[in-house]
Coordinates of N, CA and C in Angstrom, one line a residue:
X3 N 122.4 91.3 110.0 CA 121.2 92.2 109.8 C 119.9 91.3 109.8
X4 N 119.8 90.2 109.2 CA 118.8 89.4 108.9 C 118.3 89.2 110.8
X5 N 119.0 88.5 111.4 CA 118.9 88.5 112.6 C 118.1 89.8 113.5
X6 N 119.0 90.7 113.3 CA 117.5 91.9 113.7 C 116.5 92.2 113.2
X7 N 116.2 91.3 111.8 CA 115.0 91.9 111.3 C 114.0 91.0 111.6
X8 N 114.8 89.3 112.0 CA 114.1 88.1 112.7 C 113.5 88.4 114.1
X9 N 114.5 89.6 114.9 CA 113.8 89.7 116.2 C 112.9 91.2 116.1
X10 N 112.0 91.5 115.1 CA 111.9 92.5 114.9 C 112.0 94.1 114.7
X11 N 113.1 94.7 114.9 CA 114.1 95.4 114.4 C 113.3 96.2 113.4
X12 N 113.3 97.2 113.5 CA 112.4 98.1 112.5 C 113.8 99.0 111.3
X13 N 113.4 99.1 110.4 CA 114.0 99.1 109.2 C 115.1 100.1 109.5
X14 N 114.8 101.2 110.3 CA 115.3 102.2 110.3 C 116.7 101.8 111.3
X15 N 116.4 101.0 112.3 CA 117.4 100.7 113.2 C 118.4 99.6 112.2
X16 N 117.9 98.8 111.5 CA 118.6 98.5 110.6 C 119.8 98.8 109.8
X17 N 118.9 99.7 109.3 CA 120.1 100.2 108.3 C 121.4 101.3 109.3
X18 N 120.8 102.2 110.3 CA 121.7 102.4 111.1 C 122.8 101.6 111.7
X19 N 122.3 100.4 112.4 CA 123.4 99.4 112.4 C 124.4 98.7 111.4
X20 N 123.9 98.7 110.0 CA 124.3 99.1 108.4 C 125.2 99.6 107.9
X21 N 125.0 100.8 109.0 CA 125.6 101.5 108.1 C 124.9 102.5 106.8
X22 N 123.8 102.1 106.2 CA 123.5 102.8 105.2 C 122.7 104.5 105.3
X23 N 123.1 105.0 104.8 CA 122.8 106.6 105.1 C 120.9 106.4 104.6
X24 N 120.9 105.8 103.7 CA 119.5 105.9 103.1 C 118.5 104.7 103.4
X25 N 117.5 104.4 104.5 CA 116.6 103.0 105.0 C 116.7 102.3 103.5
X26 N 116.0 103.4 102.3 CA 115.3 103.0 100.8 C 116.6 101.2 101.0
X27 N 117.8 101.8 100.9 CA 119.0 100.7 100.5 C 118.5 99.1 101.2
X28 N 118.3 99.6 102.6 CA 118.5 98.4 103.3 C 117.3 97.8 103.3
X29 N 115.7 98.5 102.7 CA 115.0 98.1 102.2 C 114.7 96.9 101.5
X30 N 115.6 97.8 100.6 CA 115.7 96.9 98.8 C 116.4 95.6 99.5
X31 N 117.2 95.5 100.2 CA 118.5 94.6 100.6 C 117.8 93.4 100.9
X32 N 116.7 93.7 102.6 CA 116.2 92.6 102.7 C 114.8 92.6 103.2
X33 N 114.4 92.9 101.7 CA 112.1 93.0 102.0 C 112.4 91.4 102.0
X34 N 112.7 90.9 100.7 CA 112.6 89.2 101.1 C 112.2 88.8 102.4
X35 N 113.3 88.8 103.9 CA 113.1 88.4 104.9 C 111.8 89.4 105.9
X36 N 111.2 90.1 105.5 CA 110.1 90.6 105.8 C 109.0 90.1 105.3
X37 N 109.1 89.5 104.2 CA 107.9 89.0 103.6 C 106.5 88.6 104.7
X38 N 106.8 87.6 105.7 CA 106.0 87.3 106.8 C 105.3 88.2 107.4
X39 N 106.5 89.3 107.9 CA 105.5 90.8 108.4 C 105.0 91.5 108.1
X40 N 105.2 91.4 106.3 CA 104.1 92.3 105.5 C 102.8 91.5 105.6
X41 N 102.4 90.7 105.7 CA 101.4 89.7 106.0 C 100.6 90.2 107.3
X42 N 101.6 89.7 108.1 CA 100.8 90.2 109.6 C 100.5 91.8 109.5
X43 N 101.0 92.5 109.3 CA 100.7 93.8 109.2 C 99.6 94.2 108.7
X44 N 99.5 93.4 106.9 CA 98.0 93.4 106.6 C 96.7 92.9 106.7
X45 N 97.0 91.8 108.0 CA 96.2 91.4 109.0 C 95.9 92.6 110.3
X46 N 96.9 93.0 110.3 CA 96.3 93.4 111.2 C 96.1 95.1 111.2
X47 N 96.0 95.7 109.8 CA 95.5 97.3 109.6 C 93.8 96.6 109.0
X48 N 94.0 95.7 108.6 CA 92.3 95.4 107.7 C 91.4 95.4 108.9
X49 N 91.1 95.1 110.1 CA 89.9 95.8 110.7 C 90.0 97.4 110.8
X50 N 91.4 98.2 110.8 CA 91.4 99.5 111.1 C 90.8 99.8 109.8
X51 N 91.1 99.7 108.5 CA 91.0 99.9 107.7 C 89.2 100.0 107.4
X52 N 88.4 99.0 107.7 CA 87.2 98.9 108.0 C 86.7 99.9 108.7
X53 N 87.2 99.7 109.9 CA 86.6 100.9 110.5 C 86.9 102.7 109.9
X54 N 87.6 102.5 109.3 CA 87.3 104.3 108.6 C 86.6 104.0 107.4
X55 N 85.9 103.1 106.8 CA 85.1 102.7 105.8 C 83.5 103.0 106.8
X56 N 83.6 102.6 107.8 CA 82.0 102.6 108.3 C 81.7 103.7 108.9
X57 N 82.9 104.5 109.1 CA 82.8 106.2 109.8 C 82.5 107.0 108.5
X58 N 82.4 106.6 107.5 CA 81.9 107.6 106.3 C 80.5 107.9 106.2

C-alpha cells in the first residue's frame, strides 16, 4: 500500500485495493506516509485560498 501512496494513489483507491470497506481505516493506517503531500497541497490551495479572500 505504501507504494501506491508513494506513486500517488489517492486514498480512496487505496483502501479499495485494501480491502477496507471504510477510506477513514486506511487513513488512520497511513497519514504518516502522506505527510509530504499534505505539505504540497497546502502549498498549493494558499494562493486559491487568497483569491476568495480578495473576491470579498
Amino acid at each position: 500500500m505504501s507504494q501506491l501512496i508513494a506513486q500517488g494513489a489517492s486514498i480512496l483507491q487505496v483502501a479499495r485495493v485494501a480491502g477496507h470497506a471504510d477510506p477513514s481505516v486506511t487513513l488512520r493506517v497511513y497519514v504518516h506516509l502522506m505527510a509530504d503531500g499534505f505539505a504540497e497541497a497546502a502549498r498549493r490551495y494558499a494562493p486559491l485560498r487568497a483569491l476568495a479572500v480578495d473576491e470579498r
